[in-house]
Amino acid sequence: MTEKSTIPGQIMTMPLTVTSIFCHAMRAHPEAEIVWRNSDMSIDRYTYADMGRRTQQLAHALTVLGVGPGDRVATLAWNNNQHLELYYALACIGAICHTINPRLHLDQIAFIINDAQDTHLFFDTTFASLVDAVSERCLSVQGWYSLTGPDRVPEMNTEVSDYETLISGQPETYAWPELDENAAMALCYTSGTTGNPKGVLYSHRGTVLHAMGVSGGDWLALSSKDASLPVVPMFHACAWGIPYAALMNGTKLVMPGPGMDPAPLQELMDGEEVTMISGVPTVWLGLFEYLDQRGEKLKTVKRAMMGGSAAPRSLIEQIELGHGIDVVHGWGMTELSPVGTLSVPKWGEDKLPDDDRIELKTKQGRALYGIELRIVNDEGQTLPHDGVASGMLQVRGHWVASSYWGGAGADAFTADGWFSTGDVAAIDPKGYLRLTDRTKDVIKSGGEWISSIDLENIAMSHPDILEAACIAAKHRKWDERPLIVAVRREGSDVSRADVLALYDGQIAKWWTPDDVVFQAELPHTATGKVSKLHLREQFADHKLPTDN
Ligand code: ADP
């Protein structure tokens, strides 16, 4: 609803709602395409207008089910059309789409369904056995829906209905209600690497401003001439907001479904002329390694957004220099809806020599308009943005959580209105953020801090090291010392000494890791990050050669 200002000459105010993105997309880009891979790996497509009709049918069906404003409806789904329809139909009727990460532990999944008190749950067939395993524990859920037609409903113990029957025959237009822009529209849980996952409610207003923020020319530069493929799942922090930013800009949206391996990704990227991709470093490590082994290049991709964990310098080099694709390194958190900073060179910086430009992109980037950053020391004093001082990173802004669902984790929110991220960082005078660690991953050697991210980057600069993680190992004298756990490239015999030699002259001598161990792969979390928690457990009794 537009409100007339009482002051003559003033601008109208219209609520910033996801409905406004949906309606704009339908008016301005009805012909734009949406492509997705189904659970059986086949590829389908339709237009924004088709998506709009089905979304409105779904809205009617949900209303018939009794889903109303503020209700939580859960999804266990890949990036596909039905998930997108759920995103928009739920938001536009004032309900809340609770996206569940299927890679979480079963107990955590049951915990968050109960914590959210979800009333209905929609799932892709891939997750049928998972649903069977938790359904009896989830008493708030009145209905379970398979994201299929009636002919493809899997054999299950749980009583389920199907999505296509639910929406069929419903009217194709819905008179959307007027919503408060501050109302919630999505619920995402942190992955709970420590303790139970905590819920973050996204608001309409925050989501719209975030979508405008990330799509700006200096950031992801999304337009109607782009095709965007988010590999980052819609069950993780709303696929970094791409499903909203794409529809806002008329961008072709290409969704990989369960096909996250290199071959199906390459097929979709080339076949659909994708220009912008987004995902965690682990996914890009796999994809570009696969392409290099075959001597192939992606045909149309121009920008690769990478975040969720630090982008290794060697990977940025491989993608930018080897494949001619611009890397946009970003930092964010579930609590930030989720993007906070993006690393795009400023005026002149794009002409820097390769080495310097790539070094710049190892930083996590500059704050988007709408986000403010500060770093504080243990006493809570703010530290200068001089690129040297490093402290605990705090943020506030238009799309930052002000509390957790149900009041959990209240100590993360400061009395003066900032959110403590749990990250350790420095900020330089040009505004670039450089993350050195998560507070719980920092290595405390003799009372001094060592950055695990810096040491990982150096290990991965070796051409034969595919992935590396740096954790704190126990040391009798220094308390903790850095240990590198690394994965060798196939067929390589790179040694412990080769890796240790890399540190010579690159860092203060006392930062040099005390040991390097190799293993076939590193453990990853539900969101695709190296699980340092697992590594710390695995190496809890590791005997460092320096600890005599
Ligand atoms: P979870 O906390 O559940 O793993 P999030 O996806 O919200 O899920 O993780 C946010 C955290 O991920 C940040 O606090 C930070 O530690 C890490 N992170 C995100 N992006 C980057 C990045 N570009 N570089 C280093 N760390 C990052």
Coordinates of C-alpha atoms and ligand atoms in Angstrom, one line a residue:
M1 CA 0.0 0.0 0.0
T2 CA 1.3 3.4 -0.8
E3 CA 0.9 6.0 1.9
K4 CA 0.4 9.6 1.1
S5 CA 2.7 11.8 3.1
T6 CA 1.1 14.6 5.0
I7 CA 4.1 16.9 4.2
P8 CA 3.5 18.4 0.7
G9 CA 6.2 17.5 -1.8
Q10 CA 7.3 14.3 -0.1
I11 CA 8.0 10.9 -1.6
M12 CA 5.5 8.0 -1.3
T13 CA 6.3 5.2 1.0
M14 CA 5.7 1.6 -0.2
P15 CA 6.5 -1.4 2.0
L16 CA 9.6 -3.3 0.9
T17 CA 8.2 -6.8 0.6
V18 CA 9.1 -9.9 -1.3
T19 CA 5.6 -9.5 -2.9
S20 CA 7.0 -6.3 -4.6
I21 CA 9.8 -8.4 -6.1
F22 CA 7.4 -11.0 -7.3
C23 CA 5.0 -8.5 -8.9
H24 CA 7.8 -6.6 -10.5
A25 CA 9.3 -9.7 -12.0
M26 CA 5.9 -10.7 -13.4
R27 CA 5.3 -7.2 -14.9
A28 CA 8.8 -6.5 -16.2
H29 CA 10.2 -9.9 -17.2
P30 CA 7.4 -12.4 -17.8
E31 CA 9.5 -14.0 -20.6
A32 CA 12.6 -14.5 -18.5
E33 CA 13.7 -18.1 -18.1
I34 CA 14.0 -20.4 -15.1
V35 CA 15.8 -23.7 -15.6
W36 CA 16.3 -26.5 -13.2
R37 CA 17.5 -30.1 -12.8
N38 CA 15.0 -32.6 -11.4
S39 CA 15.8 -35.3 -8.8
D40 CA 16.0 -37.8 -11.7
M41 CA 18.7 -35.5 -13.3
S42 CA 16.5 -34.4 -16.2
I43 CA 16.5 -30.7 -17.0
D44 CA 13.3 -28.6 -17.3
R45 CA 12.5 -25.0 -17.9
Y46 CA 9.7 -22.4 -17.8
T47 CA 9.2 -18.7 -17.8
Y48 CA 8.8 -16.2 -14.9
A49 CA 5.1 -16.0 -16.0
D50 CA 4.7 -19.8 -15.6
M51 CA 6.4 -19.6 -12.2
G52 CA 4.1 -16.8 -11.3
R53 CA 1.0 -18.8 -12.1
R54 CA 2.1 -21.9 -10.2
T55 CA 3.2 -19.8 -7.2
Q56 CA -0.3 -18.2 -7.0
Q57 CA -1.9 -21.7 -7.3
L58 CA 0.4 -22.8 -4.5
A59 CA -0.6 -19.8 -2.4
H60 CA -4.3 -20.8 -2.8
A61 CA -3.5 -24.4 -1.8
L62 CA -1.5 -23.3 1.3
T63 CA -4.4 -21.0 2.3
V64 CA -6.8 -23.9 2.0
L65 CA -4.5 -25.9 4.2
G66 CA -4.9 -23.2 6.8
V67 CA -1.4 -21.8 6.5
G68 CA -1.6 -18.2 7.5
P69 CA 0.6 -15.2 8.5
G70 CA 3.5 -16.1 10.7
D71 CA 3.1 -19.9 10.2
R72 CA 6.3 -21.8 9.6
V73 CA 6.4 -24.2 6.7
A74 CA 9.5 -26.3 6.2
T75 CA 11.3 -27.5 3.1
L76 CA 13.9 -30.2 2.6
A77 CA 14.7 -29.5 -1.0
W78 CA 17.3 -28.9 -3.7
N79 CA 17.5 -25.8 -5.8
N80 CA 14.6 -26.3 -8.2
N81 CA 11.3 -24.8 -9.4
Q82 CA 9.1 -26.1 -6.7
H83 CA 11.4 -24.8 -4.0
L84 CA 11.4 -21.4 -5.6
E85 CA 7.6 -21.4 -5.8
L86 CA 7.5 -22.2 -2.1
Y87 CA 9.9 -19.4 -1.3
Y88 CA 7.6 -16.8 -3.0
A89 CA 4.1 -18.3 -2.2
L90 CA 4.9 -18.5 1.5
A91 CA 6.4 -15.1 1.8
C92 CA 3.7 -13.4 -0.3
I93 CA 0.9 -14.8 1.9
G94 CA 2.7 -13.7 5.0
A95 CA 3.9 -17.1 6.1
I96 CA 7.5 -18.1 6.8
C97 CA 9.6 -20.6 4.6
H98 CA 11.8 -22.6 6.9
T99 CA 14.5 -24.1 4.8
I100 CA 16.2 -27.1 6.4
N101 CA 19.7 -28.2 5.6
P102 CA 19.4 -32.0 4.9
R103 CA 23.0 -32.5 5.6
L104 CA 22.5 -31.8 9.3
H105 CA 22.4 -34.7 11.7
L106 CA 19.0 -36.3 12.1
D107 CA 18.7 -35.2 15.7
Q108 CA 19.5 -31.7 14.7
I109 CA 16.8 -31.8 11.9
A110 CA 14.2 -33.1 14.4
F111 CA 15.4 -30.4 16.9
I112 CA 14.9 -27.5 14.5
I113 CA 11.5 -28.7 13.1
N114 CA 10.3 -28.8 16.7
D115 CA 12.0 -25.6 17.6
A116 CA 10.4 -23.9 14.7
Q117 CA 7.0 -25.7 15.2
D118 CA 6.7 -26.2 11.5
T119 CA 3.1 -26.9 10.4
H120 CA 3.8 -28.6 7.0
L121 CA 6.9 -29.9 5.3
F122 CA 7.7 -30.2 1.6
F123 CA 10.5 -32.6 0.5
D124 CA 12.3 -33.8 -2.6
T125 CA 12.3 -37.5 -3.1
T126 CA 16.0 -37.7 -2.3
F127 CA 15.1 -37.0 1.3
A128 CA 12.2 -39.5 1.7
S129 CA 14.1 -41.8 4.0
L130 CA 15.2 -38.8 6.1
V131 CA 11.6 -37.7 6.4
D132 CA 10.7 -41.3 7.5
A133 CA 13.5 -41.2 10.1
V134 CA 12.2 -38.0 11.8
S135 CA 8.5 -37.7 11.1
E136 CA 7.3 -39.5 14.3
R137 CA 9.3 -37.1 16.4
C138 CA 7.8 -34.0 14.7
L139 CA 4.3 -33.6 16.2
S140 CA 3.7 -30.0 15.0
V141 CA 3.8 -31.1 11.3
Q142 CA 0.3 -31.7 10.1
G143 CA 1.2 -32.6 6.5
W144 CA 4.2 -34.0 4.6
Y145 CA 4.3 -33.3 0.9
S146 CA 6.5 -34.9 -1.7
L147 CA 7.7 -32.5 -4.4
T148 CA 6.3 -34.7 -7.2
G149 CA 3.1 -35.6 -9.0
P150 CA 1.0 -38.5 -7.7
D151 CA 2.8 -41.0 -9.9
R152 CA 6.2 -40.3 -8.3
V153 CA 5.5 -40.4 -4.6
P154 CA 8.1 -42.6 -3.0
E155 CA 7.2 -45.7 -0.9
M156 CA 7.3 -44.4 2.7
N157 CA 6.2 -45.1 6.2
T158 CA 5.1 -41.6 6.7
E159 CA 1.7 -40.6 5.3
V160 CA 2.5 -38.2 2.5
S161 CA 0.6 -36.2 -0.1
D162 CA 2.1 -34.7 -3.3
Y163 CA 2.7 -31.2 -4.5
E164 CA 1.3 -31.3 -8.0
T165 CA -2.1 -32.6 -6.8
L166 CA -2.1 -30.0 -4.1
I167 CA -1.8 -27.1 -6.5
S168 CA -3.7 -28.5 -9.5
G169 CA -7.0 -26.8 -10.3
Q170 CA -6.3 -23.8 -8.0
P171 CA -6.8 -20.3 -9.5
E172 CA -3.8 -18.8 -11.2
T173 CA -4.1 -15.4 -9.6
Y174 CA -4.0 -14.5 -6.0
A175 CA -4.9 -11.2 -4.4
W176 CA -1.8 -10.8 -2.3
P177 CA -2.4 -9.3 1.2
E178 CA -0.7 -6.1 2.2
L179 CA 2.1 -7.1 4.5
D180 CA 4.2 -5.2 7.0
E181 CA 7.7 -4.9 5.6
N182 CA 9.1 -5.9 9.0
A183 CA 7.2 -9.2 9.0
A184 CA 9.3 -12.4 8.8
M185 CA 9.3 -14.4 5.5
A186 CA 12.1 -17.0 6.0
L187 CA 13.7 -18.9 8.8
C188 CA 17.2 -20.2 8.4
Y189 CA 19.3 -22.0 11.1
T190 CA 23.0 -21.7 11.6
S191 CA 24.7 -25.0 11.1
G192 CA 25.4 -25.5 14.7
T193 CA 29.0 -26.4 14.6
T194 CA 28.9 -25.7 18.4
G195 CA 25.7 -26.6 20.2
N196 CA 22.3 -26.7 18.7
P197 CA 21.6 -24.7 15.6
K198 CA 20.0 -21.3 16.2
G199 CA 17.2 -19.9 14.1
V200 CA 17.5 -16.5 12.2
L201 CA 14.3 -14.9 11.0
Y202 CA 14.7 -13.0 7.7
S203 CA 12.3 -10.1 7.2
H204 CA 10.7 -8.8 4.0
R205 CA 12.5 -5.5 4.3
G206 CA 15.9 -7.0 5.0
T207 CA 15.5 -9.4 2.1
V208 CA 14.5 -6.7 -0.4
L209 CA 17.4 -4.4 0.7
H210 CA 19.8 -7.3 0.7
A211 CA 18.7 -8.2 -2.9
M212 CA 19.2 -4.6 -4.0
G213 CA 22.5 -4.5 -2.2
V214 CA 24.1 -7.5 -3.7
S215 CA 23.0 -7.0 -7.2
G216 CA 24.5 -3.5 -7.5
G217 CA 27.0 -2.7 -10.3
D218 CA 30.0 -2.6 -7.9
W219 CA 29.0 -6.0 -6.5
L220 CA 27.4 -9.0 -8.3
A221 CA 26.2 -6.7 -11.1
L222 CA 23.2 -8.9 -11.9
S223 CA 21.1 -7.9 -14.8
S224 CA 18.5 -9.2 -17.3
K225 CA 21.4 -10.1 -19.6
D226 CA 22.8 -12.5 -17.0
A227 CA 22.1 -16.1 -16.3
S228 CA 22.9 -17.0 -12.7
L229 CA 23.6 -20.5 -11.3
P230 CA 23.7 -20.7 -7.5
V231 CA 25.4 -23.9 -6.5
V232 CA 25.0 -22.6 -3.0
P233 CA 21.8 -24.4 -1.8
M234 CA 18.5 -22.8 -1.2
F235 CA 18.6 -24.6 2.1
H236 CA 21.6 -22.6 3.1
A237 CA 21.0 -18.9 3.9
C238 CA 18.5 -18.6 1.0
A239 CA 21.2 -19.4 -1.6
W240 CA 22.8 -16.1 -0.6
G241 CA 19.7 -14.2 -1.7
I242 CA 20.2 -15.0 -5.4
P243 CA 16.6 -16.2 -5.8
Y244 CA 15.4 -12.7 -4.8
A245 CA 18.1 -10.7 -6.6
A246 CA 17.6 -12.7 -9.8
L247 CA 13.8 -12.0 -10.0
M248 CA 14.4 -8.4 -9.0
N249 CA 16.7 -8.0 -12.1
G250 CA 15.1 -10.3 -14.6
T251 CA 18.1 -12.6 -14.5
K252 CA 17.8 -16.1 -15.9
L253 CA 17.9 -18.4 -13.0
V254 CA 19.5 -21.8 -13.5
M255 CA 19.2 -24.3 -10.6
P256 CA 21.3 -27.4 -10.3
G257 CA 18.9 -29.6 -8.3
P258 CA 21.0 -32.5 -6.9
G259 CA 23.6 -32.2 -9.7
M260 CA 26.4 -30.6 -7.7
D261 CA 29.2 -32.7 -9.1
P262 CA 31.5 -31.1 -11.7
A263 CA 30.1 -32.9 -14.8
P264 CA 26.5 -32.0 -14.4
L265 CA 27.5 -28.5 -13.3
Q266 CA 29.6 -28.0 -16.4
E267 CA 26.7 -29.3 -18.6
L268 CA 24.3 -26.9 -17.1
M269 CA 26.7 -23.9 -17.1
D270 CA 27.6 -24.4 -20.8
G271 CA 24.2 -25.5 -22.0
E272 CA 22.3 -22.6 -20.4
E273 CA 25.0 -20.0 -21.2
V274 CA 25.4 -19.1 -17.5
T275 CA 27.4 -15.9 -16.8
M276 CA 27.5 -15.8 -12.9
I277 CA 28.0 -18.7 -10.5
S278 CA 28.1 -18.8 -6.7
G279 CA 29.3 -21.4 -4.3
V280 CA 31.7 -22.4 -1.5
P281 CA 35.4 -22.8 -2.3
T282 CA 35.2 -26.6 -1.9
V283 CA 32.8 -26.8 -4.8
W284 CA 35.0 -24.6 -7.1
L285 CA 38.1 -26.6 -6.1
G286 CA 36.3 -29.7 -7.4
L287 CA 34.9 -28.1 -10.5
F288 CA 38.1 -26.4 -11.7
E289 CA 40.3 -29.4 -10.9
Y290 CA 38.0 -31.5 -13.1
L291 CA 38.1 -28.9 -15.9
D292 CA 41.9 -28.6 -15.8
Q293 CA 42.4 -32.4 -15.8
R294 CA 40.4 -32.5 -19.1
G295 CA 41.9 -29.3 -20.5
E296 CA 38.4 -27.7 -20.7
K297 CA 37.0 -24.2 -20.0
L298 CA 33.6 -23.0 -19.1
K299 CA 32.2 -21.4 -22.2
T300 CA 30.2 -18.4 -20.9
V301 CA 30.8 -17.8 -17.2
K302 CA 32.2 -14.3 -16.4
R303 CA 32.0 -14.1 -12.6
A304 CA 32.4 -16.7 -9.9
M305 CA 31.2 -15.7 -6.5
M306 CA 32.9 -17.5 -3.7
G307 CA 32.3 -17.4 0.1
G308 CA 31.3 -19.3 3.2
S309 CA 35.0 -19.9 3.9
A310 CA 38.2 -18.2 2.9
A311 CA 38.9 -18.4 -0.8
P312 CA 42.4 -19.8 -1.1
R313 CA 44.8 -17.7 -3.1
S314 CA 45.7 -20.6 -5.3
L315 CA 42.1 -21.2 -6.3
I316 CA 41.6 -17.5 -7.1
E317 CA 44.7 -17.6 -9.3
Q318 CA 43.5 -20.8 -11.0
I319 CA 40.1 -19.3 -11.8
E320 CA 41.2 -15.8 -12.8
L321 CA 44.4 -16.5 -14.6
G322 CA 43.7 -20.1 -15.9
H323 CA 40.1 -19.6 -16.8
G324 CA 39.7 -15.9 -17.3
I325 CA 36.8 -15.7 -14.9
D326 CA 36.5 -12.8 -12.3
V327 CA 36.4 -14.1 -8.8
V328 CA 34.1 -12.2 -6.4
H329 CA 35.1 -13.2 -2.9
G330 CA 32.5 -12.6 -0.3
W331 CA 32.0 -12.9 3.4
G332 CA 28.7 -13.4 5.2
M333 CA 26.8 -15.4 7.7
T334 CA 23.3 -16.8 8.2
E335 CA 22.8 -13.9 10.6
L336 CA 23.4 -11.4 7.8
S337 CA 20.7 -12.6 5.3
P338 CA 23.6 -13.6 4.5
V339 CA 26.1 -11.3 2.5
G340 CA 28.1 -8.6 4.3
T341 CA 31.1 -7.8 2.1
L342 CA 32.2 -8.5 -1.5
S343 CA 35.6 -8.1 -2.9
V344 CA 35.4 -6.2 -6.2
P345 CA 38.4 -4.1 -7.2
K346 CA 37.9 -0.3 -7.0
W347 CA 38.8 2.3 -9.7
G348 CA 42.4 1.5 -10.8
E349 CA 42.7 -1.7 -8.8
D350 CA 41.4 -3.8 -11.7
K351 CA 44.6 -2.7 -13.6
L352 CA 47.0 -3.8 -10.8
P353 CA 49.5 -6.4 -11.8
D354 CA 48.0 -9.9 -11.5
D355 CA 49.8 -10.7 -8.3
D356 CA 48.5 -7.6 -6.4
R357 CA 45.0 -7.9 -7.8
I358 CA 44.8 -11.5 -6.7
E359 CA 46.2 -10.7 -3.3
L360 CA 43.4 -8.1 -3.0
K361 CA 40.8 -10.7 -3.7
T362 CA 42.1 -13.0 -1.0
K363 CA 40.6 -10.3 1.3
Q364 CA 36.9 -10.7 2.0
G365 CA 36.0 -7.4 0.5
R366 CA 34.3 -4.2 1.4
A367 CA 31.0 -3.7 3.2
L368 CA 28.0 -3.4 1.0
Y369 CA 25.9 -0.3 1.5
G370 CA 23.6 -1.3 4.3
I371 CA 26.3 -3.0 6.4
E372 CA 28.6 -1.4 9.0
L373 CA 31.7 -3.2 10.3
R374 CA 33.8 -2.5 13.4
I375 CA 36.5 -4.5 15.2
V376 CA 36.9 -4.5 19.0
N377 CA 39.4 -5.8 21.4
D378 CA 38.8 -8.0 24.5
E379 CA 37.8 -5.0 26.5
G380 CA 35.2 -4.0 23.9
Q381 CA 37.2 -0.9 22.7
T382 CA 36.9 -0.2 19.0
L383 CA 40.1 -0.6 17.0
P384 CA 41.3 1.5 14.1
H385 CA 40.7 0.5 10.5
D386 CA 44.4 0.6 9.7
G387 CA 44.8 -2.8 8.1
V388 CA 47.1 -3.8 11.1
A389 CA 44.9 -3.9 14.2
S390 CA 43.0 -7.1 14.4
G391 CA 40.0 -7.8 16.7
M392 CA 36.6 -9.3 17.0
L393 CA 34.4 -8.4 14.1
Q394 CA 31.0 -6.9 14.9
V395 CA 28.3 -5.7 12.4
R396 CA 25.1 -3.9 12.2
G397 CA 22.9 -3.1 9.2
H398 CA 19.6 -3.3 7.3
W399 CA 19.7 -7.1 7.0
V400 CA 21.5 -8.2 10.2
A401 CA 19.7 -10.3 12.8
S402 CA 18.8 -8.4 16.0
S403 CA 18.2 -11.7 18.0
Y404 CA 17.8 -15.4 17.4
W405 CA 14.5 -17.2 17.1
G406 CA 13.3 -18.1 20.6
G407 CA 15.9 -15.9 22.3
A408 CA 18.8 -18.3 22.0
G409 CA 22.4 -17.0 21.9
A410 CA 21.5 -13.6 23.3
D411 CA 25.2 -12.9 24.3
A412 CA 26.0 -12.4 20.6
F413 CA 24.1 -9.1 20.5
T414 CA 25.8 -6.1 22.2
A415 CA 24.0 -3.6 24.4
D416 CA 24.8 -0.8 21.9
G417 CA 23.1 -2.7 19.0
W418 CA 25.8 -4.6 17.2
F419 CA 26.1 -8.4 16.4
S420 CA 29.3 -10.2 17.4
T421 CA 30.2 -12.4 14.5
G422 CA 32.7 -14.7 16.2
D423 CA 35.2 -13.8 13.5
V424 CA 38.6 -12.2 14.0
A425 CA 39.5 -9.6 11.4
A426 CA 41.4 -6.5 10.3
I427 CA 40.0 -3.7 8.2
D428 CA 42.2 -1.5 6.0
P429 CA 41.8 2.2 5.3
K430 CA 40.2 1.5 2.0
G431 CA 37.5 -0.5 3.8
Y432 CA 38.7 -4.0 2.8
L433 CA 38.1 -6.7 5.4
R434 CA 40.6 -9.4 6.0
L435 CA 39.4 -12.3 8.1
T436 CA 42.1 -14.1 10.0
D437 CA 40.0 -16.6 11.8
R438 CA 36.9 -17.6 13.7
T439 CA 37.5 -16.9 17.4
K440 CA 37.2 -20.6 18.1
D441 CA 39.7 -21.6 15.4
V442 CA 42.4 -19.1 16.3
I443 CA 45.7 -20.7 17.4
K444 CA 47.0 -19.3 20.7
S445 CA 50.7 -19.9 20.9
G446 CA 52.3 -18.7 24.1
G447 CA 49.5 -16.1 24.5
E448 CA 49.9 -14.7 21.0
W449 CA 47.4 -15.3 18.1
I450 CA 48.3 -17.1 14.9
S451 CA 45.9 -16.8 11.9
S452 CA 45.0 -20.2 10.6
I453 CA 43.6 -18.8 7.3
D454 CA 47.0 -17.3 6.4
L455 CA 48.8 -20.5 7.1
E456 CA 46.3 -22.5 5.0
N457 CA 46.7 -20.1 2.1
I458 CA 50.5 -20.6 2.1
A459 CA 50.1 -24.5 2.2
M460 CA 47.7 -24.3 -0.7
S461 CA 50.0 -22.2 -2.8
H462 CA 51.9 -25.5 -3.5
P463 CA 50.7 -26.7 -6.8
D464 CA 50.3 -30.3 -5.5
I465 CA 48.3 -29.4 -2.4
L466 CA 44.6 -29.6 -3.2
E467 CA 43.2 -28.6 0.1
A468 CA 44.7 -27.7 3.5
A469 CA 43.4 -26.9 7.0
C470 CA 45.3 -25.5 9.9
I471 CA 44.3 -26.3 13.4
A472 CA 45.7 -25.9 16.9
A473 CA 47.6 -28.9 18.2
K474 CA 48.5 -29.2 21.9
H475 CA 52.0 -28.2 22.9
R476 CA 53.4 -28.4 26.5
K477 CA 55.4 -25.3 26.3
W478 CA 53.4 -23.0 24.0
D479 CA 49.9 -24.4 24.8
E480 CA 48.9 -24.5 21.1
R481 CA 50.9 -24.7 17.9
P482 CA 49.8 -24.8 14.3
L483 CA 49.3 -28.2 12.6
I484 CA 48.6 -28.5 8.8
V485 CA 46.3 -31.3 7.6
A486 CA 46.6 -31.4 3.8
V487 CA 45.3 -33.3 0.8
R488 CA 47.8 -34.1 -2.0
R489 CA 46.8 -33.7 -5.6
E490 CA 46.3 -37.2 -7.2
G491 CA 49.6 -38.8 -8.1
S492 CA 51.8 -36.3 -6.3
D493 CA 54.4 -37.2 -3.6
V494 CA 54.8 -33.7 -2.1
S495 CA 56.3 -34.1 1.3
R496 CA 56.1 -32.6 4.8
A497 CA 59.4 -30.8 4.2
D498 CA 58.2 -29.3 0.8
V499 CA 55.2 -27.8 2.6
L500 CA 57.2 -26.4 5.5
A501 CA 59.7 -24.9 3.1
L502 CA 56.9 -22.7 1.7
Y503 CA 56.7 -20.7 4.9
D504 CA 60.3 -19.5 4.8
G505 CA 60.4 -15.7 4.5
Q506 CA 56.6 -15.5 4.0
I507 CA 55.6 -15.1 7.7
A508 CA 57.2 -14.5 11.1
K509 CA 59.3 -17.5 11.9
W510 CA 57.3 -18.4 15.0
W511 CA 54.2 -18.7 12.9
T512 CA 55.7 -21.7 10.9
P513 CA 53.6 -24.8 11.5
D514 CA 55.1 -27.4 13.7
D515 CA 53.9 -30.3 11.6
V516 CA 52.2 -31.3 8.4
V517 CA 50.1 -34.5 8.0
F518 CA 48.5 -35.8 4.8
Q519 CA 45.2 -37.6 4.4
A520 CA 43.0 -38.6 1.5
E521 CA 40.4 -35.9 2.2
L522 CA 39.2 -33.4 4.7
P523 CA 36.0 -33.6 6.7
H524 CA 33.4 -31.0 5.6
T525 CA 30.4 -29.5 7.5
A526 CA 26.8 -29.5 6.3
T527 CA 27.5 -26.2 4.6
G528 CA 30.6 -27.5 2.7
K529 CA 33.2 -25.9 5.0
V530 CA 36.2 -27.8 6.3
S531 CA 35.1 -29.1 9.7
K532 CA 37.9 -28.0 12.1
L533 CA 35.8 -29.4 14.9
H534 CA 36.3 -32.9 13.5
L535 CA 39.9 -32.3 12.8
R536 CA 40.6 -31.0 16.3
E537 CA 38.9 -34.2 17.7
Q538 CA 40.9 -36.4 15.3
F539 CA 44.2 -34.8 16.2
A540 CA 43.4 -34.2 19.9
D541 CA 46.3 -36.5 20.8
H542 CA 48.6 -35.6 18.0
K543 CA 52.2 -35.6 19.1
L544 CA 54.0 -32.6 17.6
P545 CA 57.7 -33.3 16.7
T546 CA 58.5 -30.0 18.4
D547 CA 57.0 -31.1 21.7
N548 CA 59.8 -32.9 23.4
Ligands
ADP1 P1 27.8 -21.6 10.0 O1 28.2 -20.7 11.1 O2 26.6 -22.3 10.3 O3 28.9 -22.4 9.4 P2 27.4 -19.6 8.1 O4 27.3 -19.9 6.7 O5 26.5 -18.6 8.6 O6 27.2 -20.9 8.8 O7 28.9 -19.3 8.4 C1 29.4 -18.0 8.7 C2 30.9 -18.0 8.9 O8 31.6 -18.6 7.8 C3 31.5 -16.7 9.2 O9 31.3 -16.3 10.5 C4 32.9 -16.9 8.8 O10 33.6 -17.5 9.9 C5 32.9 -18.0 7.7 N1 33.0 -17.3 6.4 C6 32.1 -16.9 5.6 N2 32.6 -16.4 4.5 C7 34.0 -16.4 4.6 C8 35.1 -16.0 3.9 N3 35.0 -15.4 2.7 N4 36.3 -16.1 4.4 C9 36.5 -16.7 5.6 N5 35.5 -17.1 6.4 C10 34.2 -17.0 5.9

